[in-house]
PDB file of C-alpha atoms in Angstrom:
ATOM      1  CA  UNK A   1     233.010 -37.361  43.880  1.00  0.00           C
ATOM      2  CA  UNK A   2     232.205 -36.688  39.897  1.00  0.00           C
ATOM      3  CA  UNK A   3     231.246 -33.396  39.080  1.00  0.00           C
ATOM      4  CA  UNK A   4     229.448 -32.412  35.635  1.00  0.00           C
ATOM      5  CA  UNK A   5     230.511 -29.772  33.815  1.00  0.00           C
ATOM      6  CA  UNK A   6     227.626 -27.261  34.749  1.00  0.00           C
ATOM      7  CA  UNK A   7     228.309 -28.203  38.041  1.00  0.00           C
ATOM      8  CA  UNK A   8     232.387 -27.035  38.077  1.00  0.00           C
ATOM      9  CA  UNK A   9     230.731 -23.989  36.370  1.00  0.00           C
ATOM     10  CA  UNK A  10     228.325 -22.994  39.088  1.00  0.00           C
ATOM     11  CA  UNK A  11     230.869 -24.021  41.531  1.00  0.00           C
ATOM     12  CA  UNK A  12     233.615 -21.393  40.094  1.00  0.00           C
ATOM     13  CA  UNK A  13     230.924 -19.045  39.285  1.00  0.00           C
ATOM     14  CA  UNK A  14     230.189 -18.704  43.546  1.00  0.00           C
ATOM     15  CA  UNK A  15     233.474 -19.274  44.521  1.00  0.00           C
ATOM     16  CA  UNK A  16     234.327 -15.874  42.190  1.00  0.00           C
ATOM     17  CA  UNK A  17     231.320 -14.084  43.649  1.00  0.00           C
ATOM     18  CA  UNK A  18     232.874 -14.518  47.140  1.00  0.00           C
ATOM     19  CA  UNK A  19     235.995 -13.482  46.312  1.00  0.00           C
ATOM     20  CA  UNK A  20     234.455  -9.638  44.496  1.00  0.00           C
ATOM     21  CA  UNK A  21     231.431  -9.121  46.628  1.00  0.00           C
ATOM     22  CA  UNK A  22     233.218  -7.713  49.299  1.00  0.00           C
ATOM     23  CA  UNK A  23     235.094  -5.186  47.086  1.00  0.00           C
ATOM     24  CA  UNK A  24     231.714  -4.372  45.331  1.00  0.00           C
ATOM     25  CA  UNK A  25     230.408  -4.060  48.808  1.00  0.00           C
ATOM     26  CA  UNK A  26     232.721  -0.963  49.669  1.00  0.00           C
ATOM     27  CA  UNK A  27     229.796   1.742  48.895  1.00  0.00           C
ATOM     28  CA  UNK A  28     231.647   4.179  50.943  1.00  0.00           C
ATOM     29  CA  UNK A  29     234.957   4.162  48.204  1.00  0.00           C
ATOM     30  CA  UNK A  30     232.177   5.112  45.539  1.00  0.00           C
ATOM     31  CA  UNK A  31     230.890   7.717  47.513  1.00  0.00           C
ATOM     32  CA  UNK A  32     233.513   9.730  48.352  1.00  0.00           C
ATOM     33  CA  UNK A  33     234.496   9.477  44.424  1.00  0.00           C
ATOM     34  CA  UNK A  34     231.757  10.817  43.312  1.00  0.00           C
ATOM     35  CA  UNK A  35     231.776  13.663  46.316  1.00  0.00           C
ATOM     36  CA  UNK A  36     234.681  14.714  44.316  1.00  0.00           C
ATOM     37  CA  UNK A  37     234.115  14.464  40.944  1.00  0.00           C
ATOM     38  CA  UNK A  38     229.964  15.534  41.374  1.00  0.00           C
ATOM     39  CA  UNK A  39     228.846  12.869  39.513  1.00  0.00           C
ATOM     40  CA  UNK A  40     231.113  13.787  36.547  1.00  0.00           C
ATOM     41  CA  UNK A  41     232.806  10.580  34.423  1.00  0.00           C
ATOM     42  CA  UNK A  42     236.057  10.222  34.650  1.00  0.00           C
ATOM     43  CA  UNK A  43     238.675   8.979  32.224  1.00  0.00           C
ATOM     44  CA  UNK A  44     241.396   6.810  32.241  1.00  0.00           C
ATOM     45  CA  UNK A  45     244.734   8.772  31.297  1.00  0.00           C
ATOM     46  CA  UNK A  46     246.143  11.356  32.928  1.00  0.00           C
ATOM     47  CA  UNK A  47     246.942  10.507  36.472  1.00  0.00           C
ATOM     48  CA  UNK A  48     249.916   8.384  37.025  1.00  0.00           C
ATOM     49  CA  UNK A  49     250.495   6.576  40.842  1.00  0.00           C
ATOM     50  CA  UNK A  50     253.388   5.023  41.724  1.00  0.00           C
ATOM     51  CA  UNK A  51     252.872   2.637  45.228  1.00  0.00           C
ATOM     52  CA  UNK A  52     254.748  -0.606  45.804  1.00  0.00           C
ATOM     53  CA  UNK A  53     253.681  -3.688  44.912  1.00  0.00           C
ATOM     54  CA  UNK A  54     254.225  -5.796  48.361  1.00  0.00           C
ATOM     55  CA  UNK A  55     254.114  -3.464  51.071  1.00  0.00           C
ATOM     56  CA  UNK A  56     255.636  -5.615  54.196  1.00  0.00           C
ATOM     57  CA  UNK A  57     254.374  -3.075  56.642  1.00  0.00           C
ATOM     58  CA  UNK A  58     251.020  -1.402  55.987  1.00  0.00           C
ATOM     59  CA  UNK A  59     251.926   0.824  58.785  1.00  0.00           C
ATOM     60  CA  UNK A  60     254.321   2.763  56.134  1.00  0.00           C
ATOM     61  CA  UNK A  61     253.252   3.032  52.144  1.00  0.00           C
ATOM     62  CA  UNK A  62     255.452   5.346  50.059  1.00  0.00           C
ATOM     63  CA  UNK A  63     253.496   6.571  47.757  1.00  0.00           C
ATOM     64  CA  UNK A  64     253.512   8.752  45.293  1.00  0.00           C
ATOM     65  CA  UNK A  65     251.103  10.990  42.747  1.00  0.00           C
ATOM     66  CA  UNK A  66     251.620  12.723  39.479  1.00  0.00           C
ATOM     67  CA  UNK A  67     249.195  14.588  37.311  1.00  0.00           C
ATOM     68  CA  UNK A  68     250.675  17.121  35.227  1.00  0.00           C
ATOM     69  CA  UNK A  69     248.486  20.042  35.345  1.00  0.00           C
ATOM     70  CA  UNK A  70     245.830  18.548  37.652  1.00  0.00           C
ATOM     71  CA  UNK A  71     244.276  21.346  40.690  1.00  0.00           C
ATOM     72  CA  UNK A  72     243.728  18.899  42.783  1.00  0.00           C
ATOM     73  CA  UNK A  73     244.184  14.876  42.937  1.00  0.00           C
ATOM     74  CA  UNK A  74     242.782  12.519  46.091  1.00  0.00           C
ATOM     75  CA  UNK A  75     243.866   8.844  47.193  1.00  0.00           C
ATOM     76  CA  UNK A  76     241.541   6.599  48.335  1.00  0.00           C
ATOM     77  CA  UNK A  77     242.546   3.327  50.288  1.00  0.00           C
ATOM     78  CA  UNK A  78     239.408   0.832  48.992  1.00  0.00           C
ATOM     79  CA  UNK A  79     240.079  -1.932  52.124  1.00  0.00           C
ATOM     80  CA  UNK A  80     240.129   0.823  54.705  1.00  0.00           C
ATOM     81  CA  UNK A  81     237.903   0.963  57.920  1.00  0.00           C
ATOM     82  CA  UNK A  82     237.218   4.404  56.085  1.00  0.00           C
ATOM     83  CA  UNK A  83     238.787   4.801  52.388  1.00  0.00           C
ATOM     84  CA  UNK A  84     239.603   8.820  52.287  1.00  0.00           C
ATOM     85  CA  UNK A  85     243.404   8.754  52.693  1.00  0.00           C
ATOM     86  CA  UNK A  86     244.759  12.567  51.350  1.00  0.00           C
ATOM     87  CA  UNK A  87     243.417  15.305  49.449  1.00  0.00           C
ATOM     88  CA  UNK A  88     246.407  17.722  47.762  1.00  0.00           C
ATOM     89  CA  UNK A  89     245.186  21.106  46.165  1.00  0.00           C
ATOM     90  CA  UNK A  90     248.176  22.806  44.369  1.00  0.00           C
ATOM     91  CA  UNK A  91     248.120  26.423  44.332  1.00  0.00           C
ATOM     92  CA  UNK A  92     249.323  28.495  41.283  1.00  0.00           C
ATOM     93  CA  UNK A  93     253.824  27.867  43.055  1.00  0.00           C
ATOM     94  CA  UNK A  94     254.015  24.154  42.641  1.00  0.00           C
ATOM     95  CA  UNK A  95     256.812  23.496  40.430  1.00  0.00           C
ATOM     96  CA  UNK A  96     255.198  20.294  39.390  1.00  0.00           C
ATOM     97  CA  UNK A  97     251.376  18.605  40.479  1.00  0.00           C
ATOM     98  CA  UNK A  98     252.996  15.335  42.578  1.00  0.00           C
ATOM     99  CA  UNK A  99     253.663  14.565  45.883  1.00  0.00           C
ATOM    100  CA  UNK A 100     254.536  11.735  47.769  1.00  0.00           C
ATOM    101  CA  UNK A 101     253.703  10.550  51.124  1.00  0.00           C
ATOM    102  CA  UNK A 102     253.286   7.880  53.429  1.00  0.00           C
ATOM    103  CA  UNK A 103     249.815   5.933  54.066  1.00  0.00           C
ATOM    104  CA  UNK A 104     248.424   3.301  56.539  1.00  0.00           C
ATOM    105  CA  UNK A 105     246.939   0.057  54.511  1.00  0.00           C
ATOM    106  CA  UNK A 106     244.777  -2.382  56.859  1.00  0.00           C
ATOM    107  CA  UNK A 107     245.466  -5.046  54.327  1.00  0.00           C
ATOM    108  CA  UNK A 108     246.033  -5.776  50.446  1.00  0.00           C
ATOM    109  CA  UNK A 109     243.812  -4.085  48.762  1.00  0.00           C
ATOM    110  CA  UNK A 110     243.534  -1.172  45.623  1.00  0.00           C
ATOM    111  CA  UNK A 111     244.769   1.825  45.862  1.00  0.00           C
ATOM    112  CA  UNK A 112     243.114   4.340  44.012  1.00  0.00           C
ATOM    113  CA  UNK A 113     243.905   8.166  42.842  1.00  0.00           C
ATOM    114  CA  UNK A 114     241.527  10.708  41.098  1.00  0.00           C
ATOM    115  CA  UNK A 115     242.675  13.543  40.138  1.00  0.00           C
ATOM    116  CA  UNK A 116     240.835  16.998  39.047  1.00  0.00           C
ATOM    117  CA  UNK A 117     242.741  18.186  35.698  1.00  0.00           C
ATOM    118  CA  UNK A 118     242.943  21.276  34.266  1.00  0.00           C
ATOM    119  CA  UNK A 119     239.877  21.367  32.096  1.00  0.00           C
ATOM    120  CA  UNK A 120     237.973  20.198  34.981  1.00  0.00           C
ATOM    121  CA  UNK A 121     237.557  16.844  33.434  1.00  0.00           C
ATOM    122  CA  UNK A 122     238.776  13.813  36.040  1.00  0.00           C
ATOM    123  CA  UNK A 123     241.211  10.450  35.092  1.00  0.00           C
ATOM    124  CA  UNK A 124     241.822   7.636  37.807  1.00  0.00           C
ATOM    125  CA  UNK A 125     244.402   5.201  38.672  1.00  0.00           C
ATOM    126  CA  UNK A 126     245.065   2.448  40.722  1.00  0.00           C
ATOM    127  CA  UNK A 127     247.186   0.029  41.542  1.00  0.00           C
ATOM    128  CA  UNK A 128     247.141  -3.224  43.652  1.00  0.00           C
ATOM    129  CA  UNK A 129     249.351  -3.290  47.246  1.00  0.00           C
ATOM    130  CA  UNK A 130     250.042  -6.580  48.723  1.00  0.00           C
ATOM    131  CA  UNK A 131     250.442  -6.056  52.782  1.00  0.00           C
ATOM    132  CA  UNK A 132     251.958  -8.864  54.898  1.00  0.00           C
ATOM    133  CA  UNK A 133     250.814  -6.913  58.093  1.00  0.00           C
ATOM    134  CA  UNK A 134     248.703  -4.778  58.405  1.00  0.00           C
ATOM    135  CA  UNK A 135     248.863  -0.955  59.408  1.00  0.00           C
ATOM    136  CA  UNK A 136     245.376  -0.271  61.728  1.00  0.00           C
ATOM    137  CA  UNK A 137     246.431  -2.158  65.017  1.00  0.00           C
ATOM    138  CA  UNK A 138     244.152  -4.737  66.806  1.00  0.00           C
TER     139      UNK A 138
ATOM    140  CA  UNK B   1     247.027  16.544  73.397  1.00  0.00           C
ATOM    141  CA  UNK B   2     249.708  15.331  71.011  1.00  0.00           C
ATOM    142  CA  UNK B   3     252.813  16.006  73.272  1.00  0.00           C
ATOM    143  CA  UNK B   4     256.915  16.862  71.233  1.00  0.00           C
ATOM    144  CA  UNK B   5     255.230  17.524  68.045  1.00  0.00           C
ATOM    145  CA  UNK B   6     258.186  18.687  66.336  1.00  0.00           C
ATOM    146  CA  UNK B   7     258.520  19.772  62.249  1.00  0.00           C
ATOM    147  CA  UNK B   8     261.330  19.605  60.287  1.00  0.00           C
ATOM    148  CA  UNK B   9     261.639  21.139  56.528  1.00  0.00           C
ATOM    149  CA  UNK B  10     264.089  20.705  54.327  1.00  0.00           C
ATOM    150  CA  UNK B  11     263.974  23.624  51.534  1.00  0.00           C
ATOM    151  CA  UNK B  12     266.946  24.172  49.433  1.00  0.00           C
ATOM    152  CA  UNK B  13     269.237  27.736  51.028  1.00  0.00           C
ATOM    153  CA  UNK B  14     269.237  29.784  47.838  1.00  0.00           C
ATOM    154  CA  UNK B  15     267.657  28.707  44.412  1.00  0.00           C
ATOM    155  CA  UNK B  16     267.553  30.608  40.761  1.00  0.00           C
ATOM    156  CA  UNK B  17     264.884  33.128  39.800  1.00  0.00           C
ATOM    157  CA  UNK B  18     262.027  30.656  38.381  1.00  0.00           C
ATOM    158  CA  UNK B  19     263.808  27.480  39.239  1.00  0.00           C
ATOM    159  CA  UNK B  20     261.528  24.558  40.294  1.00  0.00           C
ATOM    160  CA  UNK B  21     262.836  22.952  43.703  1.00  0.00           C
ATOM    161  CA  UNK B  22     261.819  19.550  46.177  1.00  0.00           C
ATOM    162  CA  UNK B  23     260.609  20.618  49.566  1.00  0.00           C
ATOM    163  CA  UNK B  24     260.728  17.232  51.998  1.00  0.00           C
ATOM    164  CA  UNK B  25     258.821  18.370  55.289  1.00  0.00           C
ATOM    165  CA  UNK B  26     258.102  15.745  58.096  1.00  0.00           C
ATOM    166  CA  UNK B  27     256.549  16.611  61.305  1.00  0.00           C
ATOM    167  CA  UNK B  28     256.533  14.458  64.542  1.00  0.00           C
ATOM    168  CA  UNK B  29     253.100  13.798  65.704  1.00  0.00           C
ATOM    169  CA  UNK B  30     251.037   9.896  66.837  1.00  0.00           C
ATOM    170  CA  UNK B  31     248.651  10.461  64.055  1.00  0.00           C
ATOM    171  CA  UNK B  32     246.074   8.251  66.217  1.00  0.00           C
ATOM    172  CA  UNK B  33     243.537   6.934  63.745  1.00  0.00           C
ATOM    173  CA  UNK B  34     240.807   6.022  66.064  1.00  0.00           C
ATOM    174  CA  UNK B  35     240.648   2.389  64.918  1.00  0.00           C
ATOM    175  CA  UNK B  36     242.680   0.735  67.669  1.00  0.00           C
ATOM    176  CA  UNK B  37     242.365  -0.237  70.319  1.00  0.00           C
ATOM    177  CA  UNK B  38     243.546   0.244  74.253  1.00  0.00           C
ATOM    178  CA  UNK B  39     244.881  -2.510  76.587  1.00  0.00           C
ATOM    179  CA  UNK B  40     241.236  -2.713  77.666  1.00  0.00           C
ATOM    180  CA  UNK B  41     239.838  -3.028  74.742  1.00  0.00           C
ATOM    181  CA  UNK B  42     237.918   0.534  74.611  1.00  0.00           C
ATOM    182  CA  UNK B  43     238.807   2.774  71.684  1.00  0.00           C
ATOM    183  CA  UNK B  44     241.707   5.518  71.619  1.00  0.00           C
ATOM    184  CA  UNK B  45     240.176   8.558  70.165  1.00  0.00           C
ATOM    185  CA  UNK B  46     241.551   9.916  66.615  1.00  0.00           C
ATOM    186  CA  UNK B  47     243.916  12.580  67.213  1.00  0.00           C
ATOM    187  CA  UNK B  48     245.390  13.480  63.652  1.00  0.00           C
ATOM    188  CA  UNK B  49     246.823  16.775  61.890  1.00  0.00           C
ATOM    189  CA  UNK B  50     243.645  17.173  59.341  1.00  0.00           C
ATOM    190  CA  UNK B  51     245.310  19.807  57.101  1.00  0.00           C
ATOM    191  CA  UNK B  52     249.343  20.859  55.993  1.00  0.00           C
ATOM    192  CA  UNK B  53     249.209  23.836  53.965  1.00  0.00           C
ATOM    193  CA  UNK B  54     252.536  25.288  52.615  1.00  0.00           C
ATOM    194  CA  UNK B  55     253.251  29.095  50.661  1.00  0.00           C
ATOM    195  CA  UNK B  56     255.320  31.522  49.341  1.00  0.00           C
ATOM    196  CA  UNK B  57     255.044  34.862  49.943  1.00  0.00           C
ATOM    197  CA  UNK B  58     251.258  34.209  50.712  1.00  0.00           C
ATOM    198  CA  UNK B  59     250.664  32.704  47.191  1.00  0.00           C
ATOM    199  CA  UNK B  60     249.361  28.800  48.163  1.00  0.00           C
ATOM    200  CA  UNK B  61     252.205  25.994  46.908  1.00  0.00           C
ATOM    201  CA  UNK B  62     250.128  23.173  48.287  1.00  0.00           C
ATOM    202  CA  UNK B  63     247.385  22.697  50.147  1.00  0.00           C
ATOM    203  CA  UNK B  64     246.827  18.840  52.064  1.00  0.00           C
ATOM    204  CA  UNK B  65     243.404  17.510  53.296  1.00  0.00           C
ATOM    205  CA  UNK B  66     244.912  14.290  55.440  1.00  0.00           C
ATOM    206  CA  UNK B  67     242.525  11.936  57.088  1.00  0.00           C
ATOM    207  CA  UNK B  68     243.283   8.723  59.472  1.00  0.00           C
ATOM    208  CA  UNK B  69     245.528   6.423  57.100  1.00  0.00           C
ATOM    209  CA  UNK B  70     247.952   8.967  57.160  1.00  0.00           C
ATOM    210  CA  UNK B  71     251.020   7.441  58.749  1.00  0.00           C
ATOM    211  CA  UNK B  72     252.716   8.122  61.827  1.00  0.00           C
ATOM    212  CA  UNK B  73     254.709  11.179  61.378  1.00  0.00           C
ATOM    213  CA  UNK B  74     253.323  12.858  58.586  1.00  0.00           C
ATOM    214  CA  UNK B  75     255.560  13.164  55.733  1.00  0.00           C
ATOM    215  CA  UNK B  76     255.251  15.295  52.158  1.00  0.00           C
ATOM    216  CA  UNK B  77     257.437  15.648  48.765  1.00  0.00           C
ATOM    217  CA  UNK B  78     256.806  18.426  46.518  1.00  0.00           C
ATOM    218  CA  UNK B  79     258.055  20.564  44.030  1.00  0.00           C
ATOM    219  CA  UNK B  80     257.109  24.451  44.628  1.00  0.00           C
ATOM    220  CA  UNK B  81     258.543  27.269  41.824  1.00  0.00           C
ATOM    221  CA  UNK B  82     260.514  30.133  43.552  1.00  0.00           C
ATOM    222  CA  UNK B  83     260.058  33.638  41.439  1.00  0.00           C
ATOM    223  CA  UNK B  84     261.542  35.623  43.593  1.00  0.00           C
ATOM    224  CA  UNK B  85     263.304  35.434  47.389  1.00  0.00           C
ATOM    225  CA  UNK B  86     261.205  35.536  50.240  1.00  0.00           C
ATOM    226  CA  UNK B  87     259.873  32.742  52.863  1.00  0.00           C
ATOM    227  CA  UNK B  88     258.006  29.948  52.723  1.00  0.00           C
ATOM    228  CA  UNK B  89     255.388  29.219  55.597  1.00  0.00           C
ATOM    229  CA  UNK B  90     254.675  26.077  56.143  1.00  0.00           C
ATOM    230  CA  UNK B  91     252.003  25.470  58.052  1.00  0.00           C
ATOM    231  CA  UNK B  92     249.912  22.460  59.848  1.00  0.00           C
ATOM    232  CA  UNK B  93     246.800  22.180  61.357  1.00  0.00           C
ATOM    233  CA  UNK B  94     245.835  19.405  64.251  1.00  0.00           C
ATOM    234  CA  UNK B  95     242.251  18.136  65.778  1.00  0.00           C
ATOM    235  CA  UNK B  96     242.492  19.620  68.292  1.00  0.00           C
ATOM    236  CA  UNK B  97     242.522  23.255  67.316  1.00  0.00           C
ATOM    237  CA  UNK B  98     246.503  23.203  67.554  1.00  0.00           C
ATOM    238  CA  UNK B  99     248.470  24.620  64.665  1.00  0.00           C
ATOM    239  CA  UNK B 100     252.060  24.017  63.829  1.00  0.00           C
ATOM    240  CA  UNK B 101     254.149  26.421  62.089  1.00  0.00           C
ATOM    241  CA  UNK B 102     257.565  26.784  60.617  1.00  0.00           C
ATOM    242  CA  UNK B 103     259.052  28.864  57.667  1.00  0.00           C
ATOM    243  CA  UNK B 104     262.503  28.627  56.106  1.00  0.00           C
ATOM    244  CA  UNK B 105     263.361  31.156  53.456  1.00  0.00           C
ATOM    245  CA  UNK B 106     265.449  30.925  50.358  1.00  0.00           C
ATOM    246  CA  UNK B 107     267.603  33.310  48.262  1.00  0.00           C
ATOM    247  CA  UNK B 108     267.358  33.987  44.679  1.00  0.00           C
TER     248      UNK B 108
END
């Protein structure tokens, strides 16, 4: 079976699309981000998200976020049935705008952190976590 | 609803004024996500703690809103500034309306 160059390109393109589409189709994530930022533009610098590259157990994935000077940080799991994870609001006595917790991940996916910085702008950071056993039961 | 809920908080006994201390909190809670099904296939209703706050002498340190994606026995670690001697008040708000409290005092 011979493929011409054109056919090969078309096939690879189609295959790539099938992988990319499920993530793009997740409108709930975009909605959650828009709710948090109020539609403002989101920059890249200013928030750091620490998560393991490979998590064996999706039921407890340790993560930590820090964003110096931020007033709030929202964490989203793009591939979970409900993408919201937690929102940290820092008060005047918070010594550093950082926190750690443990979260559930349904499968291999991107974890996103969005920080609201002191000047009202927003920063975003994301990290892909590979999950061996999903954390949603069933 | 949720039985056997027990908050555990780790705060240093003393600190110098203005020092940043690390606080670790853990509360035993099933954090039922609402996604799981029981043996007969019926979904188990959601039952989580949806909010956690930490205050020092009435001033807010951190206020966390939680979603079902937070693990069983929610654990948090964060840093707080201690301007004077006083009490840290920790409050967890359950979906069923229960409120769990813990306080820890710190000397300067």
